[in-house]
Each structure stands twice: as structure tokens, then as C-alpha cells.
XYZ file of C-alpha atoms in Angstrom:
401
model
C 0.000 0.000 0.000
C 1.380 3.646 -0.731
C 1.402 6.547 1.241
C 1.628 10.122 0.946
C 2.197 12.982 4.012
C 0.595 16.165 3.237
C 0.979 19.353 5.212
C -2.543 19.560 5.963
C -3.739 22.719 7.779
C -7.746 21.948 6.809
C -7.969 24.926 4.596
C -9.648 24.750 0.769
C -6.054 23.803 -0.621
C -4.883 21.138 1.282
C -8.331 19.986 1.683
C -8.946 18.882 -1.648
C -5.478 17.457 -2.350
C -6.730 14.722 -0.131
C -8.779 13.121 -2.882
C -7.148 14.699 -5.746
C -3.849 12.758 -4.132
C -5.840 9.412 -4.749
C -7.674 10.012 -7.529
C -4.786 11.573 -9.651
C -1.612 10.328 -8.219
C -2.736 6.999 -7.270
C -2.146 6.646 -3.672
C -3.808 4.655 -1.387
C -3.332 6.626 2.050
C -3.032 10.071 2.920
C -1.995 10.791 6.391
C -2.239 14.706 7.423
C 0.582 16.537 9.350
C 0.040 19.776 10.940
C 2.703 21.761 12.687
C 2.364 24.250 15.729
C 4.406 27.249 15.437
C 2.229 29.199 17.088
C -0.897 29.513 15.247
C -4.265 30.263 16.906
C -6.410 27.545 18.412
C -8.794 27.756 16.403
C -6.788 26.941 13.149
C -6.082 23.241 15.069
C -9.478 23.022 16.082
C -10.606 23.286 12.623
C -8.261 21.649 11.263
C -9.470 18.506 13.164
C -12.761 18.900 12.464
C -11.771 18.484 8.563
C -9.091 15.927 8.490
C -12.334 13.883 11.059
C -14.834 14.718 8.746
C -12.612 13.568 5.515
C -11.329 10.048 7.457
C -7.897 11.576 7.493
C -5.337 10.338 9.758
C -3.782 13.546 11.561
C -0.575 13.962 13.145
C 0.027 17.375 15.201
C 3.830 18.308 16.010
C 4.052 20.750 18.662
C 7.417 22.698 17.083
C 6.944 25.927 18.671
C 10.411 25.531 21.118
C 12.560 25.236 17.715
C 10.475 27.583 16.084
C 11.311 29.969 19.096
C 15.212 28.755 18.892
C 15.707 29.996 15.058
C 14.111 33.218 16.153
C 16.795 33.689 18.652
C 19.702 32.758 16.006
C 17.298 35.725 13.860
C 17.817 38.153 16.581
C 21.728 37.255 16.996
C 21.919 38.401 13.552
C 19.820 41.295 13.516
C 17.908 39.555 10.547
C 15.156 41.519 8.214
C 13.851 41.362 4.757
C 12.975 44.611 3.104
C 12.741 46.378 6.373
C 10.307 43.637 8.586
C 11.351 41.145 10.672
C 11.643 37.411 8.834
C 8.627 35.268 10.297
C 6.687 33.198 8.152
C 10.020 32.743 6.096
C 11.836 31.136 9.670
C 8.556 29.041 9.914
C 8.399 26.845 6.776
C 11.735 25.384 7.203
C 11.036 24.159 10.524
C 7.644 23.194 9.251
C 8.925 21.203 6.307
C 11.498 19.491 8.948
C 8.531 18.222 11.145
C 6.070 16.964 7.981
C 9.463 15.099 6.688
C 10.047 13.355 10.304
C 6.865 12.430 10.313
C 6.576 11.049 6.805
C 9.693 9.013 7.137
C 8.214 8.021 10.097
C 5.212 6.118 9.084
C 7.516 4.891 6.156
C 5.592 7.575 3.422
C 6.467 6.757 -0.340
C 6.357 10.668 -0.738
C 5.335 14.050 0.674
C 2.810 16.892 -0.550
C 2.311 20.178 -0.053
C -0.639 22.276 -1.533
C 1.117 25.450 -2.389
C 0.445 27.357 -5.776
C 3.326 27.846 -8.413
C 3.212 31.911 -7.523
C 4.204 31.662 -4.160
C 7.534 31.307 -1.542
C 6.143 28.928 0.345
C 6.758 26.062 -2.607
C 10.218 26.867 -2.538
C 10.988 26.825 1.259
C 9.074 23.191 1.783
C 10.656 21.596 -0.907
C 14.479 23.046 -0.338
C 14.068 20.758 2.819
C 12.139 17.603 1.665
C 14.423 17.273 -1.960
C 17.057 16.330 0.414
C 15.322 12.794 1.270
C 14.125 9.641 -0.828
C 10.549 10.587 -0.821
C 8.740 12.228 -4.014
C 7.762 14.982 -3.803
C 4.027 16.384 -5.160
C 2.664 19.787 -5.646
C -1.036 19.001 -6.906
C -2.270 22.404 -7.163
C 0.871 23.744 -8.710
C 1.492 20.704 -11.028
C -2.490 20.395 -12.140
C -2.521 24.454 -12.470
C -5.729 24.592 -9.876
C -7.260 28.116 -9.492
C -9.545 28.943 -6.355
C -12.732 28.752 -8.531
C -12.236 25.046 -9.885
C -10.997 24.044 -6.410
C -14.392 25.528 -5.261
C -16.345 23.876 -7.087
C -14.213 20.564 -6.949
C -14.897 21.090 -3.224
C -18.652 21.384 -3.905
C -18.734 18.572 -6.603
C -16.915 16.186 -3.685
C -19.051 17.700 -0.604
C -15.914 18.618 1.046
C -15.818 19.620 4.680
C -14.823 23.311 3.710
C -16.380 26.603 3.895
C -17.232 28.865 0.772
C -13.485 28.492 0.338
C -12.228 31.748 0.544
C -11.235 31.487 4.487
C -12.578 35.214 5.145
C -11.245 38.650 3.457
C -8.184 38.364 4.238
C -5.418 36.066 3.949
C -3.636 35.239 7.410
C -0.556 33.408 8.238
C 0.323 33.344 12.366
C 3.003 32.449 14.419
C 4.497 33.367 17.306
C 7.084 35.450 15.985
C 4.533 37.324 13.367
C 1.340 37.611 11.820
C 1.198 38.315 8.120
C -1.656 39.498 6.640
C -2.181 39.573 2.351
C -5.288 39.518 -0.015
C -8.599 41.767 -0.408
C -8.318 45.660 -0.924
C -4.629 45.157 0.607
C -3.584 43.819 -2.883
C -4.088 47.799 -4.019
C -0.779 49.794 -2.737
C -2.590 52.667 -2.140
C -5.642 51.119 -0.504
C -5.073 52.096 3.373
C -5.913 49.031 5.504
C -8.678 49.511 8.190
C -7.855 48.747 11.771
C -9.756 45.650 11.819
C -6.829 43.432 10.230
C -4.785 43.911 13.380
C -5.308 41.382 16.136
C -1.892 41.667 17.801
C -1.520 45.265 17.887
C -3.748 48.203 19.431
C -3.791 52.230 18.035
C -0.598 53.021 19.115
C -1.363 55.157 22.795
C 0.677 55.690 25.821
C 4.203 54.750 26.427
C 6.320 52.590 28.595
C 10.058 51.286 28.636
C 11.014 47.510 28.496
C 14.316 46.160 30.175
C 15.883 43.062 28.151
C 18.690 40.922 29.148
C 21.115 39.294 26.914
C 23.236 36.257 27.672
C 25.673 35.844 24.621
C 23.163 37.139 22.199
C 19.967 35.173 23.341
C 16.560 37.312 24.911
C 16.345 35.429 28.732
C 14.608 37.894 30.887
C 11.981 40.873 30.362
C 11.829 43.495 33.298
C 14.133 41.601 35.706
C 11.501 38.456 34.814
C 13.428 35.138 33.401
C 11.369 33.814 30.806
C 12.154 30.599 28.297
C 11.841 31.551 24.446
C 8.520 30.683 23.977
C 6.693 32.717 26.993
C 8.804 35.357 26.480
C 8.210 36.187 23.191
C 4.338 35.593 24.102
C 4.510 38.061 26.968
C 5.999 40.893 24.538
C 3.690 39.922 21.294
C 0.917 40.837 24.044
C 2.878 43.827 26.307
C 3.909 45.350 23.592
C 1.557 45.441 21.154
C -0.436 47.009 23.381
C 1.622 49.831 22.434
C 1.212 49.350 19.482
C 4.652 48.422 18.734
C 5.636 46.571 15.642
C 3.119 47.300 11.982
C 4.908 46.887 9.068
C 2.817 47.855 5.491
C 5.556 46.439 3.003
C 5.860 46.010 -0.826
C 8.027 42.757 -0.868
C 9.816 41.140 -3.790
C 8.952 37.369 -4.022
C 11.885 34.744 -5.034
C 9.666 34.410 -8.465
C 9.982 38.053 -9.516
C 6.347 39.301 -8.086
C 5.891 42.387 -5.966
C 3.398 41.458 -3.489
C 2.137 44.070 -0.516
C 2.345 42.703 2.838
C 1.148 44.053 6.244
C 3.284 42.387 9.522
C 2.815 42.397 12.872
C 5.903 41.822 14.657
C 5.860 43.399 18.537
C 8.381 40.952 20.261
C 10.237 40.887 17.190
C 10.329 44.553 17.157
C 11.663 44.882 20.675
C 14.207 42.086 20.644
C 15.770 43.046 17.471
C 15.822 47.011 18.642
C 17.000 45.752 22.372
C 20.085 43.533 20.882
C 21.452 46.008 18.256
C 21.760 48.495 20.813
C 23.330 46.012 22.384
C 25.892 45.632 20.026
C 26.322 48.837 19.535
C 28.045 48.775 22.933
C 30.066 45.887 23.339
C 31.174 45.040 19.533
C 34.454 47.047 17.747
C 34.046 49.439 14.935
C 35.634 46.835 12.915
C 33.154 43.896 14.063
C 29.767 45.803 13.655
C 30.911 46.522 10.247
C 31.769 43.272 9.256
C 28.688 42.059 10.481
C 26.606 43.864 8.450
C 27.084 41.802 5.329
C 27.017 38.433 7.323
C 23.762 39.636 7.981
C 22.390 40.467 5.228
C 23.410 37.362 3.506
C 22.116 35.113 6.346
C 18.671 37.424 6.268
C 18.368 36.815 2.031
C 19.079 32.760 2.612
C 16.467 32.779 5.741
C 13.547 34.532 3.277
C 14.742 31.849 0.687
C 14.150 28.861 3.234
C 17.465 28.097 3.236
C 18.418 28.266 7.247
C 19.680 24.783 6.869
C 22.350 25.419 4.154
C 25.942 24.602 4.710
C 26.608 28.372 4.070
C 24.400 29.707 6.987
C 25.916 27.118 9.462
C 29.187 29.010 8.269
C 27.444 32.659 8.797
C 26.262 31.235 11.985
C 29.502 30.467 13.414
C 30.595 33.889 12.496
C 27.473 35.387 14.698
C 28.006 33.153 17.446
C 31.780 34.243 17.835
C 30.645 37.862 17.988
C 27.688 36.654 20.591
C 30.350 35.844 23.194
C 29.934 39.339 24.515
C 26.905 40.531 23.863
C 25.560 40.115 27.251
C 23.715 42.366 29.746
C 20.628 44.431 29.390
C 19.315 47.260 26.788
C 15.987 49.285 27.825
C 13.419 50.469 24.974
C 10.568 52.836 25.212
C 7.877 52.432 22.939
C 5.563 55.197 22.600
C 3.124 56.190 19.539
C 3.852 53.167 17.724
C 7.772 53.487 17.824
C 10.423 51.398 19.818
C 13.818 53.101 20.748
C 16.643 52.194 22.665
C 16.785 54.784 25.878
C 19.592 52.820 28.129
C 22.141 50.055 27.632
C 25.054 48.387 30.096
C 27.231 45.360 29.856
C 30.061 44.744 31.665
C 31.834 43.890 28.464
C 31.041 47.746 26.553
C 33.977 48.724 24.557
C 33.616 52.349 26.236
C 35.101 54.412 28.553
C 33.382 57.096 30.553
C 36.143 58.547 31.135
C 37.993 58.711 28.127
C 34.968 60.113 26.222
C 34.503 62.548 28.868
C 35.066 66.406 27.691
C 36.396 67.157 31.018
C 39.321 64.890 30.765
C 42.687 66.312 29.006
C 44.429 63.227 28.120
C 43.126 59.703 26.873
C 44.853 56.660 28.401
C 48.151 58.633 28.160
C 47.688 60.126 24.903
C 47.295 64.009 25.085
C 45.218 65.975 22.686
C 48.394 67.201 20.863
C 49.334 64.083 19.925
C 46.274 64.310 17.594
C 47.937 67.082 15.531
C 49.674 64.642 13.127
C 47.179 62.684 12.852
C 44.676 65.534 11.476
C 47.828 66.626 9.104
C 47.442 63.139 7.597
C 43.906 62.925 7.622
C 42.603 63.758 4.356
C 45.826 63.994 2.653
C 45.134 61.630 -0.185
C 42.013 63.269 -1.184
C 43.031 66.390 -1.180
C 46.163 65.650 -3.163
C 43.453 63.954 -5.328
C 41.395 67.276 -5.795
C 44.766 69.172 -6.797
C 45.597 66.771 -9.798
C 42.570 67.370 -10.877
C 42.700 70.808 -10.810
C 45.731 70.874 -12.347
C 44.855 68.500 -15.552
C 41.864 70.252 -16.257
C 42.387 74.488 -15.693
C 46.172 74.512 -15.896
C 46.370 77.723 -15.953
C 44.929 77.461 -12.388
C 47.542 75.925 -11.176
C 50.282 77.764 -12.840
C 49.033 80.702 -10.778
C 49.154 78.990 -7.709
């Protein structure tokens, strides 16, 4: 008997690749795997109900405590895409990673997913599972499905789904963000109404937020030790209340599509704003510079779904040796929307009160005449640069001088 996994979240999709999996690819058993990264409730409630109602057999990983761990790594390197914090991107991998376990598990002959051909989603599930033995099947993508034929498919088979559409909008929640696509949002200029925020209120009032860092990694808010998960839980809900951490984005896709794309992100927000200014303290000149590219390199392969490559464990071991020191506690206020760093101390800051200090003549020894040379030199090249140009093109310019 064959077998097929399918990421099944008992939406129209994935709903009728079920039969479409037996009736056009020929496989005798589907068996339904749903991952928690932090979705609502609701979505595993429902998803349930279909996968009951259609006989499916329905595993449900709880993944939310590796979820929470790549988050961390995305904070140690300051990662973003286009200006937002990465979240659904960080999710798929460790989604794929799950189905796959279970699929060679239960000793699958392949694995499914029932993304379209547009999307990134396709590419992120299937740079995991084209690493094992198992095939690998796209029915919606590879039978060119639209929404109106699965629709009435759905109809046709007297699916277990609703009208099909799943609402106005199209939502996709974690605990690290909640994107949200589709409708009147698909017009750039449409403004979206405050009803397609759950997260985050009108941004009001003001507060400040302590965070402490041990080598890189959030592990207390406000004096409070928290484990990833609860942590990033209490700020999605403190914080948001500020009305910290919108994002209203025009993303490029991997395919070449410009889609708009509205975020919210609070405990992203923070923790990425708290460990820069972290950083900022502790890290050389030198350091935060180089850094800059490893992170935008490791921030391009995370949007691609590509956390796992050999390249990013070499990025990572970059981050990690920079993490050493970034340890002790930065303090945001958010106000109106915004989150900015008011405070910062470690015990490792590459900084000297005293030395910076405008009351103090001489700097570890070094007095402020000794900086006469240096300001002699500094500039030199250009300037000689400027002359020779001069020179070559008003001659007569420089004759007189």
C-alpha cells in the first residue's frame, strides 16, 4: 500500500489534495501533518474537524520551542527582509522538517504540499524535503488549480470546507509574526482599516522595556526570566499594546512578483531594537561593520528557506563568535507606535566614561596634541586627489598657484 504525508492545515487547498492525491496520483493513504508554530487555536481546532470529517489520519507536532530557537539565532543576527522582521520565512523550514520526520516516520512513499506555483512557500518546503528519498508532489501547482475550480471541486466532492475563501483576508500566524495579504490590501494605495490587526492596538501611551542578553539570546523581560517561547508571548501581548511593531511592506517574491504585505511583529520589534543596541556597545568598529554583510546574507538565505544550508551554518559560526559578549541588558521605550533604545550596560562595553569625557585632558596617556599629526594626515590623499585634478583640467589654475 502507498502513502503520501501532506501538510494539511484543513484549509480549501490542502483539503482537496486529499482526494485529488488518490484520484490523480494513485495513492492509497493520505496521512495529514500539521505543525504548531504558534498559530491560533482555532486553526487546530478546525483543522481537526476536517481531516475527522474527511477520514484523514492527523498527526500534530508541537514545534513551537525550535520555532522559538531559530528566532533567537534571527535576533543574533539582527535579521530583516525589506525592512520587517523574517517570520513566516523562519517558519516553513522548521515546518517542512517536522512533515518530513513524520513522513519518514510512518515509512511515506512521498510528501505533498498544496502550495500554488506563484508563491515562496513552494520553494521553502521543498528546499528541505528534496534532500530525502521521498517524491515529492505539488497538486495544485502541477495540475494548475485556481480557487474557482478548487471551489467547485470542493462542492462537486461535498468537502468539509467553507465557501473556500477562508474570510477577506489572507492570514498566516506564528508566534514570531502575523502576516496578513489579499482583499483591498492587494491595491498599494488602498489604506488598511484597523480591523486586520489582532496583535496590535492604536498606538497610545508609552512605557520602557528592560531586556537581558546572555551571549546574544533574549532570557529575561523586566528583571523576569522567561524561556523563548513565553517570552516572546509576553511581549507579542505587552507590547503590542503599544502598538509596537506594523509593518505595510511592498516585498519582492523569489519568483519576480511584488506582493504588498502588512506584519505584525511586537516581540520581534523589541528584541531586534533591544540587541542592536546592544551591540552597539560591546562590539568594535571593525566587528559591527563586518557584520553587516554576514547579515544580510544570512537574512536573504532565511527569506529563501534556506536556514539549513551549509553556508548559513558558516554565517552562523561567524554570529556566534561575535555573541560571546553581547551580554547584559538594553531598555526600549515604545511610545506612539515606535520602539527606541533609551539605556544600555554590559560589563563587556567597549567604552570608557572617562575617556569620552570632555572634562578629561588626556586619553589613556595620549594628550590631545598628539592628535595634531594625525589631522595633518587625515585627508591627505584626497586632497592631493582634488589638486591633480585641478591641475589637468584648468592649468592655468595651477600655474598661478
Amino acid at each position: 500500500m502507498t502513502s503520501v504525508a501532506l501538510a494539511f492545515s484543513g484549509g480549501l487547498d490542502t483539503t482537496v489534495c486529499v482526494p485529488l492525491l488518490k484520484e490523480e496520483y494513485g495513492y492509497d493513504e493520505v496521512i495529514g501533518v500539521n505543525v504548531d508554530v504558534g498559530q491560533p487555536t482555532e486553526e487546530f481546532d478546525e483543522a481537526e474537524e476536517t481531516a475527522d470529517a474527511l477520514g484523514l489520519d492527523l498527526h500534530v507536532v508541537d514545534a513551537k520551542e525550535e520555532f522559538a530557537e531559530l528566532c533567537f539565532d534571527a535576533v543574533k543576527t539582527n535579521a530583516t527582509y525589506q525592512g520587517y522582521p523574517l517570520g513566516t520565512a523562519l517558519a516553513r523550514p522548521v515546518i517542512a522538517e517536522a512533515i518530513l520526520g513524520v513522513a519518514e516516520a510512518e515509512g511515506c512513499d512521498a510528501i505533498a504540499h498544496g502550495c500554488t506555483g506563484k508563491g515562496n512557500d513552494q520553494l521553502r518546503f521543498e528546499a528541505v524535503w528534496r534532500g530525502s528519498d521521498l517524491e515529492v508532489i505539488a497538486p495544485v501547482r502541477e495540475l494548475g488549480l485556481t480557487r474557482e475550480w478548487e471551489i467547485d471541486y470542493a462542492a462537486e466532492k461535498d468537502l468539509p470546507v467553507e465557501a473556500g475563501d477562508g474570510g477577506v483576508w489572507s492570514i498566516d500566524e506564528n508566534i514570531w509574526s502575523r502576516a496578513v495579504e489579499g482583499g483591498k490590501l492587494e491595491d498599494p494605495n488602498y489604506e488598511p482599516p484597523e480591523e486586520i490587526y489582532e496583535w496590535t492596538a492604536e498606538p497610545e501611551g508609552e512605557t520602557t522595556i528592560e531586556v537581558a542578553f546572555e551571549d546574544g539570546v533574549p532570557v529575561a523581560v523586566d528583571g523576569e526570566a522567561m524561556d523563548p517561547v513565553p517570552l516572546i508571548q509576553h511581549l507579542n501581548e505587552y507590547a503590542g499594546g503599544y502598538g509596537i511593531g506594523r509593518t505595510d511592506v511592498m516585498e519582492d517574491r523569489m519568483l519576480g512578483l511584488k506582493v504588498r504585505e502588512n506584519y505584525e511583529h511586537p516581540a520581534a520589534t523589541v528584541l531586534l531594537t533591544a540587541h542592536q543596541a546592544l551591540e552597539d556597545l560591546v562590539l568594535t568598529k571593525n566587528e559591527r561593520s563586518f557584520k553587516k554583510g554576514i547579515e544580510q546574507e544570512w537574512s536573504e538565505k532565511a527569506y529563501q528557506g534556506l536556514v539549513f544550508a551549509p553556508v548559513v551554518d558558516a554565517l552562523n559560526a561567524f554570529v556566534d563568535e561575535t555573541q560571546d559578549v553581547v551580554t547584559g541588558t538594553a531598555t526600549v521605550k515604545v511610545s506612539g507606535g515606535n520602539c527606541r533604545v533609551v539605556a544600555r550596560d554590559s560589563e563587556y562595553a567597549v567604552y570608557s566614561e572617562e575617556m569620552a569625557s570632555f572634562n578629561t585632558e588626556d586619553v589613556a596617556g595620549i594628550a590631545q596634541e598628539d592628535a595634531t599629526g594625525v589631522a595633518k594626515y587625515h585627508g591627505l590623499q584626497e586632497r592631493l586627489a582634488n589638486d591633480v585634478k585641478k591641475a589637468v583640467s584648468k592649468p592655468e589654475l595651477a600655474d598661478d598657484n
